[in-house]
Amino acid sequence: MRDGGAIDRAHIFALDGLRGVAALLVLSSHFGEFGIHALTHHRIGDYGVMIFFVLSGFLMGHLYLHRAFERDEVVRYIAARVARIAPLYLLVALASFLICRFVDPGFAYPVGWGELIRLLSFTSVQPIFWSTGPEFQFYFLFLPIWLAFAARSRSANMLPLLLVAGCSMLIYMLSPATPGFSVFSKMHIFLTGIGVALLRARIGSRLGAPVIALLQAAALLFLIGLVSPPQFLSDFLYPELVNDPKHVLYYGDLRKVLACGLLILAFSFRNPLAGWLLENRAMRLIGAYSFSIYLLHMPLLYWIAGTGAAQALPYPLLVSLILLAVIAVSALSFHLIENPARRHVRRGLIALAEKMGRKRRRPGTQPAFR
């Protein structure tokens, strides 16, 4: 991204920091489950997950919809997406199963044989793990969306995009009836992110600095409202979940989803406020570690609560200890496991696809998708 708001396909550093904010929202939402006084409302984690989902849709739209839908591009896309989630997720799932079976049956993630099968199939409804299913499934459902945009750009025919729009409306109407671990129950959130990416690309550098500052001020007020909601907004931001196991009052409310979209749009522009809040090294590192933070914070909270520290330590010291422990362990996880595994799996999948392509391709034929 260039100064002044112009957008290219370079990395948007503020969104790294925003991913870190989302991870911290989810972390804080689980304090109460382990006997630790909550810093924020216990449902704030739903907003953290929504921010993750909208960000995922935004990044897919930002990074891929301008590219041709060709075999090599698709292979690289699938390899990158699978490598992004699968290695650490599957490792934590398997480790949780082994801990529950052989070490501690009361572990933070109760994983028996049945739950392990659901985890391996990305259909778990267990806290924390459940959200990885829709994310992983979305990566594959994004492919026909990408194909529709590529077909539209080649022929100027609006039919592919109209089909995507029609299917999207139908999916949203049916979303409350679909399983919570299914991408179809959350597809409108990912599509909001894609819409924000398309809007951002169209806006380009046309917005002036005052308008960008106003957008970011509104987004910042939304974040502040989540952390410390004023009384007149509390019932809207945090409705009670009565007979609502899938949290439709959160994930199904387009106003809340669009507010998360505003957050991503506002901080996709680079200016001093975005730099100060989200592009600093600390927030970017937390953003880089966010997936490890997301998967590992509950076991760490479980362990800290088991030591009795929640009752023995002054609250400010306890919170500092939790933050340091979560970030330190997540940093180790990222540098020693997550990032090396991601690179290895991505390279391996690309090499496998190339090998299979060479076997199937006869001399003189063209690769598929071209």
Short mmCIF file of C-alpha atoms in Angstrom, two decimals:
data_model
loop_
_atom_site.label_atom_id
_atom_site.label_comp_id
_atom_site.label_asym_id
_atom_site.label_seq_id
_atom_site.Cartn_x
_atom_site.Cartn_y
_atom_site.Cartn_z
CA MET A 1 0.00 0.00 0.00
CA ARG A 2 1.22 3.45 -0.86
CA ASP A 3 0.78 6.58 1.22
CA GLY A 4 -2.29 8.69 0.54
CA GLY A 5 -4.66 5.74 0.42
CA ALA A 6 -3.74 4.24 -2.94
CA ILE A 7 -3.98 0.48 -2.85
CA ASP A 8 -1.85 -2.14 -4.50
CA ARG A 9 -1.52 -5.80 -3.62
CA ALA A 10 1.18 -5.27 -1.02
CA HIS A 11 0.81 -6.35 2.57
CA ILE A 12 -1.55 -4.21 4.67
CA PHE A 13 0.31 -4.05 7.96
CA ALA A 14 -2.52 -2.50 10.00
CA LEU A 15 -4.64 -5.59 9.35
CA ASP A 16 -1.95 -7.70 11.04
CA GLY A 17 -2.50 -5.58 14.12
CA LEU A 18 -6.27 -5.88 13.76
CA ARG A 19 -5.92 -9.65 13.66
CA GLY A 20 -4.03 -9.33 16.94
CA VAL A 21 -6.89 -7.27 18.40
CA ALA A 22 -9.35 -10.00 17.39
CA ALA A 23 -7.21 -12.66 19.10
CA LEU A 24 -7.07 -10.60 22.31
CA LEU A 25 -10.85 -10.15 22.26
CA VAL A 26 -11.30 -13.92 22.10
CA LEU A 27 -8.71 -14.43 24.85
CA SER A 28 -10.41 -11.98 27.21
CA SER A 29 -13.83 -13.56 26.60
CA HIS A 30 -12.72 -16.84 28.21
CA PHE A 31 -11.33 -15.49 31.47
CA GLY A 32 -14.58 -16.13 33.35
CA GLU A 33 -14.66 -19.82 32.36
CA PHE A 34 -11.54 -20.38 34.47
CA GLY A 35 -12.52 -18.38 37.54
CA ILE A 36 -10.64 -15.26 36.42
CA HIS A 37 -12.42 -11.91 36.58
CA ALA A 38 -13.32 -10.90 33.03
CA LEU A 39 -11.90 -7.68 31.63
CA THR A 40 -14.65 -7.46 29.03
CA HIS A 41 -18.11 -8.82 28.33
CA HIS A 42 -18.02 -12.61 28.03
CA ARG A 43 -19.59 -12.44 24.54
CA ILE A 44 -16.91 -10.13 23.12
CA GLY A 45 -15.23 -13.21 21.66
CA ASP A 46 -18.05 -13.47 19.11
CA TYR A 47 -16.90 -10.15 17.70
CA GLY A 48 -13.32 -11.38 17.66
CA VAL A 49 -14.39 -14.37 15.57
CA MET A 50 -16.46 -12.13 13.27
CA ILE A 51 -13.43 -9.90 12.70
CA PHE A 52 -11.39 -12.99 11.83
CA PHE A 53 -14.05 -14.15 9.35
CA VAL A 54 -14.45 -10.74 7.68
CA LEU A 55 -10.67 -10.40 7.49
CA SER A 56 -10.45 -13.79 5.82
CA GLY A 57 -12.98 -12.79 3.18
CA PHE A 58 -11.24 -9.44 2.68
CA LEU A 59 -7.84 -11.03 2.18
CA MET A 60 -9.17 -13.60 -0.29
CA GLY A 61 -10.81 -10.83 -2.30
CA HIS A 62 -7.81 -8.53 -2.00
CA LEU A 63 -5.21 -11.14 -2.92
CA TYR A 64 -6.94 -13.32 -5.52
CA LEU A 65 -9.93 -11.80 -7.33
CA HIS A 66 -7.68 -9.74 -9.62
CA ARG A 67 -5.75 -12.88 -10.67
CA ALA A 68 -6.54 -15.19 -13.55
CA PHE A 69 -8.22 -18.45 -12.57
CA GLU A 70 -5.48 -20.73 -13.87
CA ARG A 71 -4.14 -24.06 -12.72
CA ASP A 72 -0.89 -22.79 -11.22
CA GLU A 73 -2.65 -19.96 -9.38
CA VAL A 74 -5.32 -22.30 -8.01
CA VAL A 75 -2.72 -24.84 -6.87
CA ARG A 76 -0.74 -22.16 -5.06
CA TYR A 77 -3.93 -20.81 -3.50
CA ILE A 78 -5.07 -24.21 -2.18
CA ALA A 79 -1.60 -25.06 -0.92
CA ALA A 80 -1.30 -21.73 0.91
CA ARG A 81 -4.77 -21.97 2.48
CA VAL A 82 -4.44 -25.59 3.64
CA ALA A 83 -0.96 -24.89 5.02
CA ARG A 84 -2.28 -21.80 6.81
CA ILE A 85 -4.67 -23.73 9.04
CA ALA A 86 -4.31 -27.51 8.90
CA PRO A 87 -0.90 -28.29 10.49
CA LEU A 88 -1.27 -26.47 13.82
CA TYR A 89 -4.99 -27.17 14.09
CA LEU A 90 -4.53 -30.90 13.58
CA LEU A 91 -1.55 -31.00 15.94
CA VAL A 92 -3.51 -29.29 18.73
CA ALA A 93 -6.49 -31.58 18.12
CA LEU A 94 -4.34 -34.71 18.33
CA ALA A 95 -2.40 -33.42 21.37
CA SER A 96 -5.70 -32.64 23.14
CA PHE A 97 -6.93 -36.17 22.46
CA LEU A 98 -3.75 -37.70 23.88
CA ILE A 99 -3.79 -35.44 26.96
CA CYS A 100 -7.44 -36.24 27.68
CA ARG A 101 -6.92 -39.96 27.20
CA PHE A 102 -3.63 -40.48 29.02
CA VAL A 103 -2.87 -37.45 31.22
CA ASP A 104 -5.84 -35.31 32.27
CA PRO A 105 -9.46 -36.26 31.45
CA GLY A 106 -10.58 -32.81 32.59
CA PHE A 107 -8.36 -30.96 30.10
CA ALA A 108 -9.59 -27.66 28.67
CA TYR A 109 -10.32 -29.34 25.32
CA PRO A 110 -12.33 -32.53 26.04
CA VAL A 111 -11.46 -34.68 23.02
CA GLY A 112 -12.47 -38.33 22.92
CA TRP A 113 -12.62 -40.61 19.91
CA GLY A 114 -15.88 -39.17 18.60
CA GLU A 115 -14.72 -35.58 18.98
CA LEU A 116 -11.38 -36.41 17.38
CA ILE A 117 -13.19 -37.67 14.28
CA ARG A 118 -15.19 -34.45 14.15
CA LEU A 119 -12.03 -32.39 14.56
CA LEU A 120 -10.26 -34.26 11.77
CA SER A 121 -13.26 -33.64 9.50
CA PHE A 122 -13.46 -29.94 10.47
CA THR A 123 -17.01 -30.35 11.82
CA SER A 124 -16.39 -29.85 15.55
CA VAL A 125 -18.81 -27.75 17.59
CA GLN A 126 -16.41 -27.47 20.51
CA PRO A 127 -15.46 -23.96 21.66
CA ILE A 128 -12.46 -22.53 19.77
CA PHE A 129 -12.28 -25.46 17.34
CA TRP A 130 -15.74 -24.84 15.86
CA SER A 131 -14.74 -21.66 14.01
CA THR A 132 -11.92 -23.37 12.13
CA GLY A 133 -14.46 -25.51 10.26
CA PRO A 134 -16.27 -22.62 8.50
CA GLU A 135 -12.93 -20.92 7.80
CA PHE A 136 -11.43 -24.02 6.21
CA GLN A 137 -14.59 -24.77 4.23
CA PHE A 138 -14.76 -21.17 3.00
CA TYR A 139 -11.37 -21.51 1.37
CA PHE A 140 -12.82 -24.09 -1.01
CA LEU A 141 -16.15 -22.32 -1.52
CA PHE A 142 -14.15 -19.24 -2.53
CA LEU A 143 -12.97 -21.07 -5.66
CA PRO A 144 -16.30 -20.79 -7.58
CA ILE A 145 -16.52 -17.14 -6.53
CA TRP A 146 -13.04 -16.55 -7.93
CA LEU A 147 -14.01 -18.44 -11.11
CA ALA A 148 -17.13 -16.28 -11.50
CA PHE A 149 -15.10 -13.07 -11.25
CA ALA A 150 -12.55 -14.42 -13.71
CA ALA A 151 -15.32 -15.36 -16.17
CA ARG A 152 -16.86 -11.91 -15.77
CA SER A 153 -13.55 -10.19 -16.51
CA ARG A 154 -13.01 -12.25 -19.67
CA SER A 155 -16.43 -11.90 -21.25
CA ALA A 156 -18.11 -8.89 -19.59
CA ASN A 157 -21.07 -11.25 -18.98
CA MET A 158 -22.84 -10.41 -15.72
CA LEU A 159 -24.48 -13.85 -15.40
CA PRO A 160 -21.69 -15.45 -13.26
CA LEU A 161 -21.81 -12.60 -10.75
CA LEU A 162 -25.61 -12.61 -10.70
CA LEU A 163 -25.51 -16.34 -9.92
CA VAL A 164 -23.05 -15.69 -7.07
CA ALA A 165 -25.29 -12.90 -5.73
CA GLY A 166 -28.41 -15.05 -5.94
CA CYS A 167 -26.74 -18.02 -4.24
CA SER A 168 -25.39 -15.70 -1.55
CA MET A 169 -28.85 -14.33 -0.76
CA LEU A 170 -30.30 -17.85 -0.60
CA ILE A 171 -27.48 -19.05 1.67
CA TYR A 172 -28.02 -16.10 4.02
CA MET A 173 -31.77 -16.77 4.21
CA LEU A 174 -31.09 -20.41 5.08
CA SER A 175 -28.10 -19.74 7.35
CA PRO A 176 -30.00 -19.93 10.69
CA ALA A 177 -31.11 -23.47 9.81
CA THR A 178 -27.64 -24.73 8.83
CA PRO A 179 -25.19 -26.28 11.32
CA GLY A 180 -23.00 -23.78 13.16
CA PHE A 181 -19.82 -25.57 12.08
CA SER A 182 -20.84 -25.19 8.42
CA VAL A 183 -19.57 -22.37 6.23
CA PHE A 184 -23.16 -21.87 5.04
CA SER A 185 -24.14 -20.55 8.47
CA LYS A 186 -21.38 -17.93 8.30
CA MET A 187 -20.98 -17.38 4.54
CA HIS A 188 -22.50 -13.89 4.68
CA ILE A 189 -19.68 -12.84 7.01
CA PHE A 190 -16.96 -13.99 4.61
CA LEU A 191 -18.85 -12.39 1.70
CA THR A 192 -18.91 -9.11 3.62
CA GLY A 193 -15.12 -9.28 3.70
CA ILE A 194 -14.99 -9.90 -0.07
CA GLY A 195 -17.35 -6.96 -0.58
CA VAL A 196 -15.11 -4.73 1.55
CA ALA A 197 -12.10 -5.77 -0.56
CA LEU A 198 -13.94 -4.91 -3.80
CA LEU A 199 -15.07 -1.58 -2.36
CA ARG A 200 -11.53 -0.80 -1.18
CA ALA A 201 -10.09 -1.57 -4.60
CA ARG A 202 -12.69 0.67 -6.27
CA ILE A 203 -12.11 3.54 -3.84
CA GLY A 204 -8.35 3.44 -4.39
CA SER A 205 -6.86 6.82 -3.56
CA ARG A 206 -10.02 8.88 -4.07
CA LEU A 207 -10.77 9.38 -0.38
CA GLY A 208 -9.12 12.36 1.23
CA ALA A 209 -7.34 12.31 4.56
CA PRO A 210 -10.30 13.85 6.49
CA VAL A 211 -12.71 11.14 5.27
CA ILE A 212 -10.22 8.38 6.13
CA ALA A 213 -9.76 9.89 9.59
CA LEU A 214 -13.55 9.99 10.05
CA LEU A 215 -13.87 6.32 9.02
CA GLN A 216 -11.14 5.32 11.44
CA ALA A 217 -12.67 7.37 14.25
CA ALA A 218 -16.00 5.56 13.72
CA ALA A 219 -14.20 2.19 13.67
CA LEU A 220 -12.29 3.07 16.83
CA LEU A 221 -15.51 4.09 18.59
CA PHE A 222 -16.96 0.70 17.64
CA LEU A 223 -13.98 -1.07 19.23
CA ILE A 224 -14.18 1.07 22.35
CA GLY A 225 -17.90 0.36 22.53
CA LEU A 226 -17.21 -3.38 22.45
CA VAL A 227 -14.75 -3.14 25.34
CA SER A 228 -16.79 -0.69 27.40
CA PRO A 229 -20.32 -0.49 25.96
CA PRO A 230 -22.45 2.54 26.86
CA GLN A 231 -25.74 1.62 28.49
CA PHE A 232 -27.89 2.60 25.51
CA LEU A 233 -25.93 0.22 23.22
CA SER A 234 -25.34 -2.63 25.64
CA ASP A 235 -28.49 -4.60 24.79
CA PHE A 236 -27.79 -4.29 21.07
CA LEU A 237 -24.10 -5.17 21.25
CA TYR A 238 -24.55 -7.96 23.79
CA PRO A 239 -28.01 -9.52 23.53
CA GLU A 240 -28.77 -12.45 25.80
CA LEU A 241 -28.52 -15.83 24.08
CA VAL A 242 -31.75 -17.58 25.02
CA ASN A 243 -32.47 -20.68 22.91
CA ASP A 244 -29.79 -19.47 20.52
CA PRO A 245 -26.99 -22.06 20.65
CA LYS A 246 -25.54 -20.91 17.32
CA HIS A 247 -25.38 -17.25 18.43
CA VAL A 248 -27.55 -16.11 15.52
CA LEU A 249 -28.16 -12.83 17.37
CA TYR A 250 -24.47 -12.15 16.79
CA TYR A 251 -23.35 -13.91 13.62
CA GLY A 252 -26.71 -13.54 11.87
CA ASP A 253 -27.10 -9.82 12.58
CA LEU A 254 -25.91 -7.99 9.46
CA ARG A 255 -25.53 -4.74 11.40
CA LYS A 256 -22.87 -6.31 13.61
CA VAL A 257 -21.20 -7.96 10.62
CA LEU A 258 -21.14 -4.68 8.68
CA ALA A 259 -19.65 -2.91 11.70
CA CYS A 260 -16.78 -5.43 11.58
CA GLY A 261 -16.53 -4.75 7.85
CA LEU A 262 -16.24 -1.02 8.57
CA LEU A 263 -13.37 -1.82 10.92
CA ILE A 264 -11.43 -3.62 8.18
CA LEU A 265 -12.22 -0.97 5.55
CA ALA A 266 -11.19 1.91 7.82
CA PHE A 267 -7.83 0.43 8.75
CA SER A 268 -7.00 -0.73 5.24
CA PHE A 269 -5.96 2.91 4.70
CA ARG A 270 -2.56 3.90 5.93
CA ASN A 271 -2.34 7.06 8.03
CA PRO A 272 -0.76 8.09 11.37
CA LEU A 273 -3.64 6.73 13.49
CA ALA A 274 -3.53 3.31 11.82
CA GLY A 275 0.25 3.30 12.14
CA TRP A 276 0.22 4.23 15.81
CA LEU A 277 -2.53 1.82 16.84
CA LEU A 278 -2.03 -1.23 14.66
CA GLU A 279 1.21 -1.05 12.69
CA ASN A 280 3.51 -0.93 15.69
CA ARG A 281 5.77 -3.94 16.15
CA ALA A 282 3.96 -5.29 19.22
CA MET A 283 0.54 -5.46 17.54
CA ARG A 284 1.95 -6.85 14.31
CA LEU A 285 3.70 -9.63 16.25
CA ILE A 286 0.51 -10.43 18.15
CA GLY A 287 -1.25 -10.54 14.78
CA ALA A 288 1.37 -12.92 13.41
CA TYR A 289 0.90 -15.16 16.46
CA SER A 290 -2.90 -14.83 16.40
CA PHE A 291 -3.71 -18.36 15.22
CA SER A 292 -1.46 -19.86 17.90
CA ILE A 293 -3.00 -17.49 20.45
CA TYR A 294 -6.45 -18.56 19.32
CA LEU A 295 -5.77 -22.28 19.62
CA LEU A 296 -3.57 -22.30 22.72
CA HIS A 297 -5.00 -19.68 25.08
CA MET A 298 -7.63 -21.95 26.66
CA PRO A 299 -5.15 -24.68 27.68
CA LEU A 300 -2.92 -21.95 29.12
CA LEU A 301 -5.82 -20.38 31.04
CA TYR A 302 -6.70 -23.86 32.29
CA TRP A 303 -3.15 -24.44 33.49
CA ILE A 304 -2.83 -21.00 35.14
CA ALA A 305 -6.16 -21.46 36.91
CA GLY A 306 -4.99 -24.88 38.11
CA THR A 307 -1.96 -23.36 39.80
CA GLY A 308 -4.18 -21.23 42.04
CA ALA A 309 -2.64 -18.04 40.67
CA ALA A 310 -6.09 -16.55 40.07
CA GLN A 311 -6.66 -16.39 43.84
CA ALA A 312 -3.09 -15.80 44.99
CA LEU A 313 -1.93 -12.95 42.74
CA PRO A 314 -3.06 -9.32 42.59
CA TYR A 315 -5.33 -8.90 39.58
CA PRO A 316 -3.06 -6.57 37.52
CA LEU A 317 -0.14 -8.98 38.04
CA LEU A 318 -2.35 -11.95 37.12
CA VAL A 319 -3.51 -10.36 33.86
CA SER A 320 0.07 -9.41 33.00
CA LEU A 321 1.18 -12.98 33.68
CA ILE A 322 -1.59 -14.37 31.46
CA LEU A 323 -0.73 -12.03 28.59
CA LEU A 324 2.98 -12.77 28.84
CA ALA A 325 2.42 -16.53 29.05
CA VAL A 326 -0.03 -16.62 26.14
CA ILE A 327 2.14 -14.44 23.89
CA ALA A 328 5.37 -16.26 24.82
CA VAL A 329 3.95 -19.74 24.23
CA SER A 330 2.26 -18.60 21.03
CA ALA A 331 5.52 -17.07 19.80
CA LEU A 332 7.29 -20.38 20.39
CA SER A 333 4.45 -22.21 18.66
CA PHE A 334 4.62 -19.85 15.67
CA HIS A 335 8.38 -19.91 15.20
CA LEU A 336 9.01 -23.58 16.04
CA ILE A 337 5.87 -25.27 14.72
CA GLU A 338 3.29 -23.17 12.89
CA ASN A 339 5.48 -21.22 10.46
CA PRO A 340 7.94 -24.03 9.59
CA ALA A 341 5.04 -26.48 9.11
CA ARG A 342 3.21 -23.97 6.94
CA ARG A 343 6.20 -23.54 4.63
CA HIS A 344 6.86 -27.29 4.48
CA VAL A 345 3.24 -28.24 3.79
CA ARG A 346 2.82 -25.51 1.18
CA ARG A 347 5.94 -26.57 -0.70
CA GLY A 348 4.96 -30.23 -0.43
CA LEU A 349 1.44 -29.68 -1.79
CA ILE A 350 2.71 -27.59 -4.69
CA ALA A 351 5.35 -30.20 -5.53
CA LEU A 352 2.72 -32.96 -5.35
CA ALA A 353 0.38 -31.04 -7.66
CA GLU A 354 3.20 -30.44 -10.15
CA LYS A 355 4.13 -34.12 -10.09
CA MET A 356 0.53 -35.17 -10.68
CA GLY A 357 0.19 -32.59 -13.44
CA ARG A 358 3.26 -33.93 -15.25
CA LYS A 359 1.88 -37.48 -15.11
CA ARG A 360 -1.51 -36.50 -16.50
CA ARG A 361 -0.31 -34.04 -19.13
CA ARG A 362 0.56 -35.43 -22.51
CA PRO A 363 3.24 -33.75 -24.63
CA GLY A 364 1.87 -30.76 -26.50
CA THR A 365 -1.26 -30.30 -24.35
CA GLN A 366 -2.01 -27.22 -22.31
CA PRO A 367 -2.42 -27.24 -18.51
CA ALA A 368 -5.94 -27.28 -17.13
CA PHE A 369 -7.68 -23.95 -16.34
CA ARG A 370 -5.65 -22.04 -18.91
#
